[in-house]
């Protein structure tokens, strides 16, 4: 799971892997599972990026996993629905499904805002 | 069963392709298995056997038909699954290593999940697709797909996605089995049957009189003929067994071959040659009348001919039967050792009626006997009511006839009830009905055997006295006299009387013969005495005559002498005596 160089490479090439600080490990480790470059995946990524920039600037790392290309990865994080955002860090793992259009709920889901 | 398949084959060719499940009996009732390339819904309440059915479908497919399968579990982890089915002899780990099986545990923790905006279940589709492609699966199981409803908040999305899922599975061409929990008054809790419209199978586990019976019913099977009844099934160490027990029709063959009852006299009562093969025989009677003994005789004769016999005993253990039959000179143990006789002993209350029937089926299919004994059928009444028991026995009899098995059923008649009223009311199903009756008279009980009915056999209508001896059953002509039928000591005393009469007549005859002999001897001795007397008389007379004559001749001589001496006229005297002299010339001279 840790080794997803293709994803990272592709993501960074598209300028979709914003990382606040390359040297310091991110406090927020997020992984977004999508299935292909569908409008919904793109929307989800955009929404996520916006939220992170606004609330977690400089402390987050986003990894995008395309299950179309790597279907085996769906098992590890028990992905059923797409898009699914998985908060790997900080513990505990949390999952948010959907296109992340409701910012309020994303913030609650990520425990950035109290419920 | 083969016949049923053959009959359904045209159906398969024209319409639906079917995929054999490999589950014992299931392919028979469905006429070939599940619809190939289509999803099938298996519904049932908790513990009904859904998961096991699904798993066996995959394992048998992989092992028997070389069709790899994917098991997607929403409830149990891979480890739990493997452990649970290992008790049935399924080695999932080996199948996984052989690329015949993929287990995928899909787990969604509701509390971990937040929903924001639109989504779909493409992730699940991709997982399934990947698993299918990985081993080229032909079969897939989704074990309790409904878990999705409790795991994901948006039911509308799930419903839309499930519709898509079933379409997608069909496109993939895999034969899918989807298990579902049964809902209140509906087949499935979330109404999944509306998505899977082709084949729906209901599993059920009912408890009646504290005995549980598993049943399976094909609720729906579009495009094919199928049995609509509830079929009992059971799960044992070999997995799932469904029993297609309802006979399809009354078209079994009726062989003309006969089988001996094991007793010559009884054979004679049945037209001299015993029962017809594949007939069903009812032996009814009150307690202790020797029903089991008749059955043991029948088994003994069958095994002696080299046939195989299966004995279902619901009252006694195998050892007990063998011991008891040895006491009347029947050695069943040697046949058990030879493997031609098998006892199946079970208390009726161990299982429900249907499971008993199912077990009997299974045993018969495994052992392939020519003779079956069920001793006694009345015990089934303890676990089911009259109607159920009769229905079960009807199916059993039909099944036995279909397999050309000669079957003997014993039935215990209560002493209070009408003796010819066999309790289960199955007598109409039976071809031969032997009644063993205790006949009480003169302060003793004696057994009488009747042939109440024997279809197609000219049988004796007379009662026979029935004795248990140390060399088995003996049938004796009951004495029929002016006082009715005599049995036991009454018959014995009657026989003694008859014997005594015979002896007396014989003695009289001998006496007369002796008398005759005596008379003959008497008359013969009298005859002899008379003869002796006659001879004595005759001698006396002859002697007198002779003396007389000699005296006369002496006198004549003297007269002649005198005349000569006196010089008398000799010539005159000679002339006078001339005749006498002439006749006695010799003697005189």
XYZ file of C-alpha atoms in Angstrom:
704
model
C 0.000 0.000 0.000
C 2.843 2.298 0.792
C 4.464 1.732 -2.540
C 2.326 3.370 -5.117
C 4.919 5.135 -7.161
C 2.890 5.192 -10.353
C 0.016 6.851 -8.632
C 2.211 9.388 -6.990
C 4.103 10.059 -10.144
C 0.986 10.496 -12.170
C -0.624 12.590 -9.518
C 2.311 14.918 -9.175
C 2.656 15.230 -12.915
C -0.860 16.500 -13.027
C -0.033 18.790 -10.153
C -2.556 16.930 -8.032
C -0.434 15.956 -5.154
C 0.021 19.033 -3.164
C 2.322 18.540 -0.287
C 2.995 21.352 2.045
C 6.465 20.308 3.020
C 8.566 17.631 1.306
C 11.012 17.182 4.195
C 8.603 16.980 7.113
C 6.182 14.032 7.330
C 2.615 15.174 6.892
C 0.381 15.023 9.899
C -2.600 14.240 7.748
C -2.158 11.304 5.492
C -5.124 11.004 3.176
C -5.805 8.542 0.433
C -8.507 8.995 -2.155
C -9.763 5.919 -3.956
C -11.376 6.532 -7.335
C -12.355 4.386 -10.274
C -11.125 5.974 -13.443
C -11.071 9.567 -14.474
C -14.785 10.101 -14.117
C -16.304 13.517 -13.533
C -17.163 12.337 -10.055
C -13.570 11.430 -9.258
C -12.358 14.757 -10.508
C -14.997 16.592 -8.473
C -14.050 14.606 -5.403
C -10.392 15.386 -5.825
C -11.061 19.062 -6.368
C -13.280 19.229 -3.301
C -10.705 17.429 -1.199
C -7.927 19.640 -2.366
C -9.915 22.753 -1.609
C -10.791 21.596 1.882
C -7.232 20.583 2.653
C -5.851 23.858 1.398
C -8.295 25.723 3.516
C -8.141 23.767 6.754
C -4.955 21.715 6.716
C -2.581 23.811 4.788
C 0.951 22.533 5.051
C 0.038 19.459 7.097
C -1.433 17.030 4.640
C -0.491 14.486 2.038
C -2.955 13.184 -0.525
C -2.488 9.929 -2.414
C -4.878 9.095 -5.219
C -5.455 5.427 -5.990
C -7.189 4.510 -9.222
C -8.806 1.133 -8.683
C -9.337 0.714 -12.409
C -5.619 0.250 -12.699
C -4.979 -1.363 -9.367
C -8.061 -3.291 -8.361
C -6.157 -5.370 -5.810
C -5.732 -2.295 -3.659
C -9.453 -2.155 -2.962
C -9.130 -5.072 -0.590
C -6.627 -3.510 1.760
C -8.767 -0.572 2.799
C -12.059 -2.462 2.265
C -13.210 -0.155 -0.481
C -16.697 -0.791 -1.813
C -17.959 2.607 -2.802
C -16.056 5.125 -4.869
C -14.938 7.758 -4.385
C -13.786 6.905 -0.868
C -11.482 9.089 1.107
C -9.484 7.243 3.737
C -7.823 9.079 6.560
C -4.788 6.904 7.191
C -3.261 9.378 9.656
C -3.964 10.482 12.230
C -5.317 7.270 13.653
C -7.951 5.905 13.792
C -8.782 5.247 10.212
C -11.839 7.059 8.981
C -13.625 6.779 5.690
C -15.684 9.278 3.828
C -17.598 8.156 0.807
C -19.039 10.317 -1.924
C -17.773 13.209 -3.995
C -16.988 15.290 -0.882
C -19.363 18.013 -2.003
C -20.626 18.660 1.504
C -17.702 20.413 3.167
C -19.327 20.392 6.576
C -19.601 16.660 6.625
C -16.140 16.147 5.250
C -14.754 18.239 8.087
C -16.776 16.231 10.585
C -15.789 13.000 8.933
C -12.094 13.914 9.110
C -12.503 15.021 12.689
C -11.295 18.496 11.814
C -14.486 19.872 13.242
C -16.182 18.335 16.242
C -19.394 16.558 15.558
C -33.548 -39.766 -10.842
C -31.756 -40.324 -14.050
C -35.104 -40.608 -15.607
C -36.123 -37.249 -14.299
C -33.041 -35.739 -15.861
C -33.701 -37.315 -19.159
C -37.172 -35.990 -19.131
C -35.970 -32.508 -18.478
C -33.247 -32.569 -21.029
C -35.325 -31.253 -23.921
C -36.095 -28.337 -21.675
C -32.436 -27.603 -21.310
C -31.739 -27.739 -24.977
C -34.545 -25.417 -25.921
C -34.336 -22.927 -23.135
C -32.102 -22.576 -20.229
C -28.543 -23.745 -19.864
C -28.064 -25.199 -16.433
C -25.023 -25.462 -14.302
C -24.699 -28.501 -12.096
C -24.148 -27.544 -8.501
C -22.758 -30.903 -7.473
C -24.888 -30.705 -4.332
C -26.401 -34.121 -3.662
C -29.979 -34.252 -4.863
C -30.275 -30.609 -5.783
C -29.482 -31.097 -9.434
C -32.212 -33.744 -9.609
C -35.001 -31.535 -8.324
C -33.963 -28.637 -10.499
C -33.470 -30.825 -13.518
C -29.812 -29.997 -13.896
C -28.796 -27.316 -11.451
C -28.866 -23.554 -11.313
C -29.392 -21.332 -14.353
C -25.988 -20.967 -15.955
C -24.678 -17.438 -16.153
C -27.603 -16.115 -14.125
C -27.913 -14.987 -10.571
C -29.836 -17.157 -8.127
C -31.194 -15.982 -4.823
C -30.914 -18.231 -1.795
C -33.000 -16.902 1.039
C -33.593 -18.172 4.513
C -33.449 -17.186 8.120
C -30.359 -17.361 10.263
C -28.901 -20.836 10.468
C -30.871 -22.160 7.523
C -27.742 -23.263 5.704
C -27.410 -20.518 3.121
C -23.690 -20.018 3.468
C -23.054 -23.722 3.376
C -25.165 -24.190 0.276
C -23.287 -21.379 -1.414
C -19.900 -22.663 -0.356
C -20.648 -26.186 -1.452
C -21.785 -24.841 -4.800
C -18.333 -23.346 -5.265
C -16.311 -26.186 -3.819
C -18.144 -28.862 -5.817
C -17.864 -26.717 -8.918
C -14.134 -26.425 -8.437
C -13.600 -30.072 -7.578
C -16.107 -31.880 -9.782
C -16.582 -29.590 -12.746
C -13.263 -27.759 -12.739
C -15.004 -24.425 -12.535
C -13.193 -21.908 -10.361
C -15.262 -19.747 -8.070
C -15.194 -16.560 -6.047
C -16.680 -16.349 -2.589
C -17.440 -12.808 -1.521
C -18.367 -12.763 2.110
C -19.922 -9.772 3.798
C -20.177 -11.473 7.148
C -17.379 -13.878 7.833
C -13.658 -13.410 7.414
C -11.668 -15.750 5.169
C -10.276 -17.502 8.222
C -13.692 -18.034 9.776
C -15.072 -19.398 6.543
C -12.212 -21.805 6.077
C -12.584 -23.058 9.629
C -16.332 -23.388 9.435
C -16.361 -25.513 6.320
C -13.269 -27.569 7.134
C -15.514 -29.739 9.313
C -17.288 -30.759 6.117
C -14.063 -31.860 4.532
C -13.649 -28.832 2.336
C -10.040 -27.757 2.171
C -10.398 -24.142 1.122
C -6.717 -23.344 1.558
C -5.749 -26.007 -0.929
C -8.352 -24.797 -3.416
C -7.082 -21.254 -3.024
C -3.510 -22.414 -3.569
C -4.672 -24.275 -6.686
C -6.261 -21.095 -8.025
C -9.667 -22.728 -7.927
C -11.106 -20.437 -5.327
C -10.836 -16.845 -4.208
C -12.191 -15.680 -0.897
C -12.882 -11.989 -0.520
C -14.074 -10.618 2.745
C -15.879 -7.334 2.232
C -16.222 -5.517 5.475
C -17.793 -2.138 5.912
C -17.794 -0.586 9.347
C -20.690 1.800 9.472
C -19.236 3.824 12.296
C -16.093 4.543 10.280
C -18.045 5.901 7.390
C -19.260 9.348 6.632
C -21.258 10.048 3.542
C -20.828 13.242 1.600
C -22.402 13.551 -1.773
C -22.762 11.122 -4.598
C -20.974 7.830 -4.931
C -21.388 4.419 -6.515
C -20.257 0.902 -5.759
C -17.728 0.717 -8.527
C -15.167 -0.243 -5.931
C -17.081 -3.438 -5.230
C -17.537 -4.113 -8.923
C -13.831 -3.724 -9.490
C -13.047 -6.049 -6.645
C -15.410 -8.669 -7.968
C -14.225 -8.198 -11.513
C -10.635 -8.549 -10.449
C -11.318 -11.682 -8.416
C -13.259 -13.246 -11.285
C -10.583 -12.469 -13.827
C -7.791 -13.590 -11.544
C -8.788 -17.250 -11.688
C -11.213 -17.213 -14.605
C -14.118 -17.868 -12.279
C -17.341 -19.344 -13.605
C -19.146 -19.162 -10.296
C -19.505 -16.467 -7.742
C -21.152 -16.283 -4.365
C -22.207 -13.090 -2.639
C -22.894 -14.156 0.899
C -25.515 -11.916 2.418
C -25.310 -9.080 0.004
C -27.839 -7.293 2.139
C -25.093 -6.382 4.539
C -24.632 -3.442 2.190
C -27.930 -2.004 3.307
C -26.874 -1.848 6.892
C -23.377 -0.689 6.034
C -24.132 2.158 3.672
C -26.569 4.906 4.481
C -28.080 5.672 1.121
C -30.545 2.954 0.219
C -31.483 4.545 -3.093
C -27.907 4.323 -4.281
C -27.586 0.732 -3.111
C -30.736 -0.297 -4.932
C -29.622 1.333 -8.130
C -26.200 -0.232 -7.785
C -27.587 -3.678 -7.045
C -29.658 -3.541 -10.184
C -26.493 -2.672 -12.037
C -24.599 -5.405 -10.213
C -26.976 -8.148 -11.327
C -26.871 -6.900 -14.895
C -23.123 -6.792 -14.713
C -22.921 -10.332 -13.333
C -25.059 -11.572 -16.213
C -22.804 -9.797 -18.686
C -19.820 -11.427 -17.051
C -21.521 -14.775 -17.659
C -20.853 -16.092 -14.181
C -23.364 -18.213 -12.339
C -24.018 -16.265 -9.201
C -25.497 -17.329 -5.897
C -26.674 -14.519 -3.691
C -27.754 -15.284 -0.172
C -30.286 -13.199 1.678
C -31.817 -13.054 5.089
C -35.466 -13.803 5.153
C -37.725 -10.905 6.079
C -41.002 -10.687 7.925
C -43.571 -12.031 5.514
C -41.245 -11.513 2.581
C -38.621 -13.672 1.040
C -35.843 -11.219 1.739
C -35.557 -8.395 4.190
C -34.738 -5.788 1.560
C -36.765 -7.156 -1.293
C -33.818 -8.381 -3.310
C -36.045 -10.893 -5.067
C -37.237 -8.094 -7.315
C -33.756 -7.809 -8.779
C -33.154 -11.512 -9.102
C -36.197 -12.673 -10.938
C -34.942 -15.904 -12.438
C -34.332 -18.359 -9.688
C -35.238 -18.057 -6.040
C -34.639 -20.844 -3.540
C -35.917 -20.779 -0.014
C -34.214 -22.614 2.826
C -36.131 -23.224 5.969
C -35.536 -24.794 9.318
C -38.688 -25.601 11.177
C -39.103 -27.031 14.612
C -42.043 -29.237 15.274
C -42.485 -31.349 18.371
C -39.010 -30.241 19.391
C -37.533 -31.781 16.283
C -36.074 -29.537 13.655
C -36.287 -30.301 9.992
C -34.520 -28.431 7.244
C -36.466 -27.915 4.082
C -35.724 -26.443 0.707
C -38.202 -25.077 -1.770
C -37.738 -23.687 -5.227
C -39.911 -20.606 -5.077
C -39.260 -19.654 -8.618
C -37.233 -20.944 -11.506
C -38.053 -19.109 -14.633
C -38.040 -21.030 -17.883
C -37.827 -24.527 -16.542
C -39.921 -27.205 -14.972
C -39.046 -27.819 -11.376
C -40.402 -29.544 -8.332
C -42.559 -27.171 -6.325
C -42.627 -29.152 -3.148
C -40.666 -28.638 -0.040
C -37.727 -30.967 -0.101
C -36.112 -31.918 3.134
C -32.393 -31.629 3.299
C -29.776 -32.171 5.879
C -26.225 -31.203 6.495
C -23.867 -33.907 7.577
C -20.166 -34.535 7.397
C -20.412 -34.786 3.627
C -22.121 -31.446 3.276
C -25.505 -30.644 1.907
C -27.961 -33.360 0.835
C -31.269 -32.555 -0.747
C -33.621 -35.433 -1.261
C -35.905 -35.552 -4.221
C -38.303 -37.781 -2.468
C -41.645 -37.058 -3.914
C -42.170 -39.637 -6.525
C -42.791 -38.180 -9.883
C -45.377 -40.621 -11.089
C -46.867 -44.019 -10.561
C -45.039 -45.608 -13.430
C -42.665 -47.980 -11.748
C -42.133 -51.380 -13.297
C -43.771 -54.437 -11.819
C -41.414 -57.388 -12.065
C -42.804 -60.900 -12.142
C -39.818 -62.380 -10.388
C -40.581 -63.785 -6.966
C -38.596 -63.717 -3.760
C -38.862 -66.232 -0.990
C -40.146 -65.228 2.407
C -37.523 -67.438 3.989
C -40.108 -69.946 5.124
C -41.388 -72.676 2.866
C -44.792 -72.866 4.487
C -45.226 -69.117 4.149
C -44.096 -69.309 0.549
C -46.748 -71.946 0.048
C -49.361 -69.665 1.501
C -48.359 -67.128 -1.126
C -48.891 -69.253 -4.168
C -45.833 -71.363 -3.457
C -43.203 -68.856 -4.440
C -43.269 -65.971 -1.995
C -43.538 -62.268 -2.675
C -43.096 -60.437 -5.930
C -39.823 -58.602 -6.218
C -40.149 -54.853 -5.641
C -43.340 -55.305 -3.744
C -43.995 -53.746 -0.380
C -44.972 -56.011 2.469
C -46.672 -55.009 5.659
C -46.348 -57.260 8.679
C -48.660 -56.051 11.367
C -49.485 -57.418 14.739
C -49.621 -56.714 18.425
C -46.572 -56.648 20.629
C -44.534 -59.826 20.761
C -46.202 -61.599 17.897
C -43.010 -62.202 15.954
C -43.067 -59.453 13.369
C -39.339 -58.844 13.616
C -38.760 -62.549 13.362
C -40.594 -62.722 10.064
C -38.456 -59.822 8.907
C -35.310 -61.573 10.081
C -36.289 -64.693 8.161
C -36.826 -62.644 5.076
C -33.445 -60.950 5.454
C -31.757 -64.264 6.177
C -33.158 -65.777 3.003
C -32.199 -62.754 0.931
C -28.631 -62.673 2.205
C -28.445 -66.417 1.715
C -29.251 -65.860 -1.945
C -26.418 -63.344 -2.082
C -28.585 -60.259 -2.126
C -27.907 -57.162 -0.105
C -30.226 -56.172 2.688
C -30.615 -53.002 4.676
C -32.368 -53.171 8.033
C -33.679 -49.967 9.571
C -34.301 -50.687 13.217
C -36.025 -48.053 15.244
C -36.436 -50.012 18.430
C -33.531 -52.341 18.897
C -29.801 -52.120 18.536
C -27.949 -54.219 16.019
C -26.444 -56.473 18.672
C -29.790 -57.022 20.287
C -31.399 -58.085 17.032
C -28.527 -60.401 16.174
C -28.646 -61.978 19.634
C -32.397 -62.411 19.630
C -32.477 -63.921 16.183
C -29.669 -66.286 17.055
C -31.913 -67.727 19.760
C -34.299 -68.908 17.078
C -31.535 -70.244 14.891
C -31.033 -67.329 12.508
C -27.453 -66.153 12.241
C -27.472 -62.634 10.887
C -24.021 -61.765 12.131
C -22.225 -63.651 9.383
C -24.002 -61.553 6.783
C -23.103 -58.350 8.596
C -19.475 -59.475 8.570
C -19.712 -60.340 4.910
C -21.001 -56.855 4.252
C -24.246 -57.896 2.609
C -26.406 -56.913 5.567
C -26.393 -53.521 7.166
C -28.263 -52.316 10.192
C -29.201 -48.712 10.607
C -30.326 -48.151 14.141
C -31.754 -44.870 15.279
C -34.343 -43.647 17.682
C -37.195 -42.058 15.760
C -37.026 -38.966 17.919
C -33.465 -38.272 16.805
C -34.676 -36.478 13.721
C -37.796 -35.245 12.067
C -39.766 -37.439 9.710
C -38.337 -35.863 6.632
C -34.806 -36.229 7.825
C -35.460 -39.880 8.552
C -36.723 -40.261 5.052
C -33.749 -38.379 3.766
C -31.364 -40.570 5.704
C -33.099 -43.699 4.484
C -32.744 -42.427 0.943
C -29.122 -41.703 1.419
C -28.393 -45.057 2.997
C -30.199 -46.856 0.204
C -28.362 -44.882 -2.438
C -25.059 -45.722 -0.766
C -25.680 -49.378 0.048
C -27.777 -50.364 -2.963
C -29.745 -53.135 -1.289
C -32.302 -55.447 -2.904
C -34.159 -55.872 0.360
C -35.098 -53.231 2.865
C -36.711 -53.752 6.247
C -38.198 -50.925 8.274
C -38.921 -52.099 11.797
C -41.327 -50.698 12.841
C -43.024 -47.920 10.913
C -45.416 -47.210 13.742
C -42.669 -45.508 15.702
C -42.798 -42.646 13.267
C -46.119 -41.719 14.763
C -44.204 -40.525 17.775
C -42.672 -37.733 15.727
C -45.375 -36.864 13.272
C -49.097 -37.064 13.014
C -51.011 -39.614 10.954
C -51.141 -37.564 7.805
C -47.478 -36.647 7.835
C -46.440 -40.187 8.584
C -48.574 -41.583 5.840
C -47.254 -39.031 3.384
C -43.716 -39.859 4.345
C -44.286 -43.590 4.019
C -45.980 -43.114 0.686
C -42.918 -41.367 -0.593
C -40.673 -44.004 0.887
C -42.636 -46.826 -0.707
C -42.665 -45.076 -4.053
C -38.962 -44.532 -3.846
C -38.331 -48.172 -3.010
C -40.532 -49.354 -5.854
C -38.740 -47.052 -8.227
C -35.483 -48.686 -7.239
C -37.021 -52.184 -7.497
C -36.382 -52.897 -3.867
C -38.500 -55.421 -2.017
C -39.423 -53.815 1.254
C -40.859 -55.210 4.445
C -42.441 -52.909 6.987
C -43.521 -54.024 10.395
C -46.338 -52.263 12.137
C -47.257 -52.530 15.757
C -50.947 -52.706 16.388
C -52.149 -51.547 19.745
C -53.940 -54.296 21.602
C -56.934 -52.070 22.212
C -57.497 -51.007 18.634
C -59.118 -53.019 15.926
C -56.575 -55.609 15.023
C -56.896 -55.322 11.305
C -56.662 -51.581 11.462
C -53.021 -50.923 10.782
C -52.353 -47.759 12.649
C -50.660 -45.767 10.011
C -53.332 -46.561 7.509
C -50.710 -47.511 4.994
C -52.174 -50.886 4.224
C -53.650 -49.575 1.010
C -50.146 -48.793 -0.187
C -48.938 -52.275 0.513
C -48.932 -55.154 -1.896
C -48.854 -57.894 0.708
C -50.230 -57.711 4.193
C -49.385 -60.388 6.710
C -51.184 -60.228 9.995
C -49.818 -61.938 13.047
C -52.470 -62.197 15.683
C -52.497 -63.361 19.233
C -55.412 -65.693 19.651
C -56.458 -66.148 23.221
C -58.401 -69.199 24.270
C -58.309 -71.833 26.998
C -56.179 -69.512 29.084
C -53.311 -69.234 26.653
C -52.137 -67.051 23.818
C -51.218 -68.518 20.498
C -49.982 -66.835 17.399
C -51.963 -67.058 14.222
C -50.719 -65.882 10.865
C -53.051 -64.662 8.145
C -52.366 -63.414 4.675
C -54.859 -60.574 4.608
C -53.910 -59.474 1.167
C -51.439 -60.333 -1.537
C -51.863 -58.439 -4.739
C -51.478 -60.603 -7.798
C -50.820 -63.762 -5.813
C -53.224 -66.622 -5.287
C -52.845 -66.851 -1.553
C -54.137 -69.050 1.167
C -57.073 -67.663 3.091
C -56.506 -69.974 6.022
C -55.032 -69.108 9.325
C -51.831 -70.880 10.237
C -50.541 -71.394 13.668
C -47.267 -69.669 14.003
C -44.577 -71.111 16.249
C -41.193 -69.727 17.148
C -38.796 -72.602 17.515
C -35.054 -72.856 17.913
C -34.817 -73.326 14.180
C -36.935 -70.381 13.237
C -40.561 -69.946 12.398
C -42.790 -72.932 11.991
C -46.195 -72.678 10.457
C -48.659 -75.347 11.384
C -52.104 -75.988 10.032
C -54.517 -74.841 12.611
C -57.041 -77.545 13.558
C -60.439 -76.621 12.276
C -63.199 -78.600 13.911
C -66.745 -78.227 15.108
C -65.517 -75.986 17.912
C -63.766 -73.595 15.489
C -60.085 -73.103 15.081
C -57.977 -74.863 17.638
C -54.510 -73.761 18.463
C -51.768 -74.374 20.961
C -52.548 -76.888 23.648
C -56.114 -77.250 22.403
C -54.733 -78.282 19.037
C -52.197 -80.501 20.754
C -54.830 -82.238 22.864
C -57.046 -82.633 19.856
C -54.146 -84.164 18.024
C -53.462 -86.403 21.006
C -57.062 -87.508 21.026
C -56.831 -88.303 17.376
C -53.627 -90.170 17.927
C -55.193 -92.142 20.769
C -58.156 -93.076 18.581
C -55.860 -94.293 15.887
C -53.954 -96.446 18.321
C -57.141 -97.977 19.694
C -58.383 -98.885 16.234
C -55.060 -100.393 15.435
C -55.144 -102.445 18.569
C -58.650 -103.707 17.759
C -57.520 -104.729 14.353
C -54.584 -106.570 15.740
C -56.836 -108.278 18.254
C -59.162 -109.528 15.537
C -56.279 -110.788 13.545
C -55.001 -112.710 16.512
C -58.510 -114.168 17.024
C -58.607 -115.325 13.458
C -55.248 -116.894 13.828
C -56.370 -118.668 16.948
C -59.531 -119.979 15.292
C -57.607 -121.231 12.372
C -55.244 -123.084 14.645
C -58.144 -124.487 16.646
C -59.993 -125.818 13.627
C -56.871 -127.186 12.144
C -56.091 -129.073 15.351
C -59.665 -130.379 15.523
C -59.364 -131.520 11.934
C -56.213 -133.347 12.786
C -57.814 -135.061 15.774
C -60.785 -136.218 13.675
C -58.491 -137.532 11.067
C -56.574 -139.485 13.668
C -59.778 -140.949 15.083
C -60.999 -141.862 11.644
C -57.761 -143.601 10.932
C -57.981 -145.395 14.223
C -61.591 -146.473 13.532
C -60.776 -147.539 10.033
C -57.888 -149.632 11.267
C -60.062 -151.225 13.863
C -62.732 -152.086 11.338
C -60.237 -153.449 8.884
C -58.621 -155.452 11.583
C -62.023 -156.939 12.573
C -62.776 -157.725 8.975
C -59.542 -159.520 8.575
C -59.942 -161.434 11.730
C -63.409 -162.397 10.632
C -62.138 -163.597 7.305
C -59.256 -165.500 8.689
C -61.584 -167.102 11.198
C -63.926 -168.068 8.343
C -61.145 -169.561 6.283
C -59.904 -171.447 9.266
C -63.439 -172.782 9.796
C -63.681 -173.739 6.132
C -60.401 -175.498 6.293
C -61.520 -177.257 9.419
C -64.807 -178.169 7.743
C -62.972 -179.573 4.744
C -60.694 -181.422 7.028
C -63.632 -182.718 8.967
C -65.376 -183.775 5.808
C -62.305 -185.481 4.580
C -61.951 -187.148 7.796
C -65.640 -188.186 7.778
C -65.503 -189.012 4.039
C -68.549 -186.999 3.553
C -70.010 -185.962 0.315
C -67.203 -183.496 -0.462
C -68.357 -182.816 -3.951
C -71.712 -181.460 -2.752
C -70.111 -179.327 -0.160
C -67.472 -178.129 -2.533
C -70.199 -177.054 -4.931
C -72.101 -175.244 -2.175
C -69.076 -173.311 -1.105
C -67.699 -172.867 -4.642
C -68.145 -169.048 -4.918
C -66.461 -168.329 -1.589
C -63.686 -170.647 -2.369
C -62.991 -169.162 -5.769
C -62.645 -165.564 -4.465
C -60.324 -166.543 -1.631
C -58.387 -169.201 -3.417
C -55.106 -167.455 -2.732
C -55.699 -166.808 0.892
C -57.285 -170.181 1.491
C -54.445 -172.098 0.001
